[in-house]
XYZ file of C-alpha atoms in Angstrom:
139
model
C 142.281 83.906 66.462
C 143.465 84.987 69.902
C 144.982 82.137 71.906
C 144.487 82.705 75.619
C 145.802 79.315 76.705
C 148.515 78.276 74.312
C 150.529 75.199 75.262
C 148.022 73.898 77.825
C 148.410 70.259 76.804
C 146.954 67.815 79.287
C 147.970 64.492 77.784
C 149.168 63.048 74.512
C 148.701 59.540 73.159
C 149.940 57.935 69.976
C 147.024 59.355 67.969
C 145.557 62.283 69.945
C 146.305 65.296 72.118
C 144.080 66.770 74.814
C 144.376 70.441 75.650
C 142.439 73.312 77.156
C 140.428 75.180 74.523
C 142.785 77.959 73.404
C 140.193 80.672 72.833
C 137.428 80.206 75.364
C 138.065 80.957 79.051
C 135.955 78.173 80.520
C 137.890 76.059 83.019
C 138.166 72.425 81.945
C 136.826 73.077 78.431
C 138.962 70.409 76.811
C 139.556 69.484 73.195
C 140.674 66.089 71.980
C 142.495 66.647 68.679
C 143.707 64.059 66.198
C 147.341 64.128 65.202
C 146.567 62.754 61.750
C 144.621 64.918 59.311
C 141.017 63.695 59.184
C 137.468 65.009 59.527
C 135.331 62.288 61.044
C 135.270 59.348 63.422
C 134.530 57.295 60.310
C 138.115 58.089 59.223
C 139.588 56.420 62.324
C 141.661 53.302 62.005
C 140.856 50.557 64.501
C 143.826 51.633 66.634
C 142.713 55.282 66.548
C 139.155 54.334 67.508
C 140.373 52.330 70.497
C 142.788 55.081 71.523
C 140.092 57.752 71.202
C 137.423 56.028 73.292
C 139.946 55.027 75.951
C 141.251 58.597 76.109
C 137.756 60.107 76.227
C 136.803 57.824 79.116
C 140.008 58.693 81.012
C 139.495 62.428 80.487
C 135.863 62.259 81.552
C 136.729 60.226 84.653
C 139.418 62.760 85.509
C 137.008 65.644 85.102
C 134.612 63.958 87.520
C 137.143 62.671 90.054
C 139.847 65.357 90.031
C 137.757 68.416 89.169
C 134.311 67.475 90.498
C 132.573 68.120 87.177
C 129.246 66.322 87.146
C 127.970 66.958 83.597
C 129.559 67.734 80.234
C 128.488 68.297 76.659
C 130.350 66.214 74.084
C 130.332 67.387 70.489
C 132.178 67.326 67.196
C 131.381 68.863 63.850
C 132.651 67.425 60.576
C 131.996 70.516 58.463
C 134.988 72.393 59.825
C 138.059 73.575 57.971
C 140.127 72.311 60.890
C 141.380 68.831 61.567
C 139.268 66.441 63.658
C 138.675 67.752 67.141
C 136.175 66.731 69.793
C 134.951 69.165 72.435
C 134.351 68.232 76.060
C 132.490 71.198 77.546
C 131.766 71.138 81.287
C 128.377 72.365 82.474
C 128.568 74.923 85.283
C 125.655 76.463 87.168
C 126.265 79.893 85.585
C 125.405 78.323 82.201
C 121.807 77.532 83.186
C 120.506 80.907 81.981
C 121.466 79.903 78.430
C 119.441 76.685 78.485
C 120.390 73.032 78.238
C 120.254 72.368 74.512
C 122.990 72.356 71.894
C 121.854 75.844 70.837
C 123.090 77.110 74.216
C 126.730 76.344 73.432
C 127.476 79.325 71.157
C 126.019 81.922 73.595
C 127.881 80.254 76.490
C 131.157 80.459 74.606
C 130.546 84.080 73.609
C 129.622 85.040 77.165
C 132.854 83.473 78.417
C 134.937 85.345 75.827
C 133.230 88.648 76.654
C 133.102 88.335 80.453
C 135.505 85.733 81.796
C 138.975 86.824 80.739
C 139.956 87.578 84.330
C 142.946 86.690 86.472
C 140.717 84.445 88.595
C 139.402 82.437 85.637
C 142.830 82.187 84.017
C 144.249 80.888 87.309
C 141.387 78.358 87.535
C 142.028 77.187 83.958
C 145.722 76.707 84.730
C 144.930 74.916 88.008
C 142.486 72.584 86.225
C 145.091 71.746 83.598
C 147.652 70.884 86.289
C 145.138 68.761 88.229
C 144.191 66.844 85.083
C 147.838 66.333 84.106
C 148.538 64.911 87.555
C 145.406 62.739 87.526
C 146.083 61.315 84.072
C 149.737 60.542 84.765
C 148.890 58.590 87.908
C 145.982 56.586 86.446
């Protein structure tokens, strides 16, 4: 697994961390990862559930207000070998050619890996991370 964006943490709470997706060069493609080993939201304690929804709302507000992102896809799969993680994938106009259904996500991610590892995109990813860090520390 090639990590393009290692150490791009946006915010950390008691139970979760938010960071830029490490492998996919899509600006503001954020992952909310649990610190405790678990697979599902049904594994959350009450405190984790409250922390998660509060964090998700804050991240989504920041994406809209600080980054101008209108729409996102939210998804999580439980049949992964990895710990619980929740994807927040922004929808950009260049993604329209892949469709607007969940089946479009894999081709979008592959397209980004194959075509978007450029200095411009990497700079945009880093800028988005900084803007979100600033937004979330002031809110």
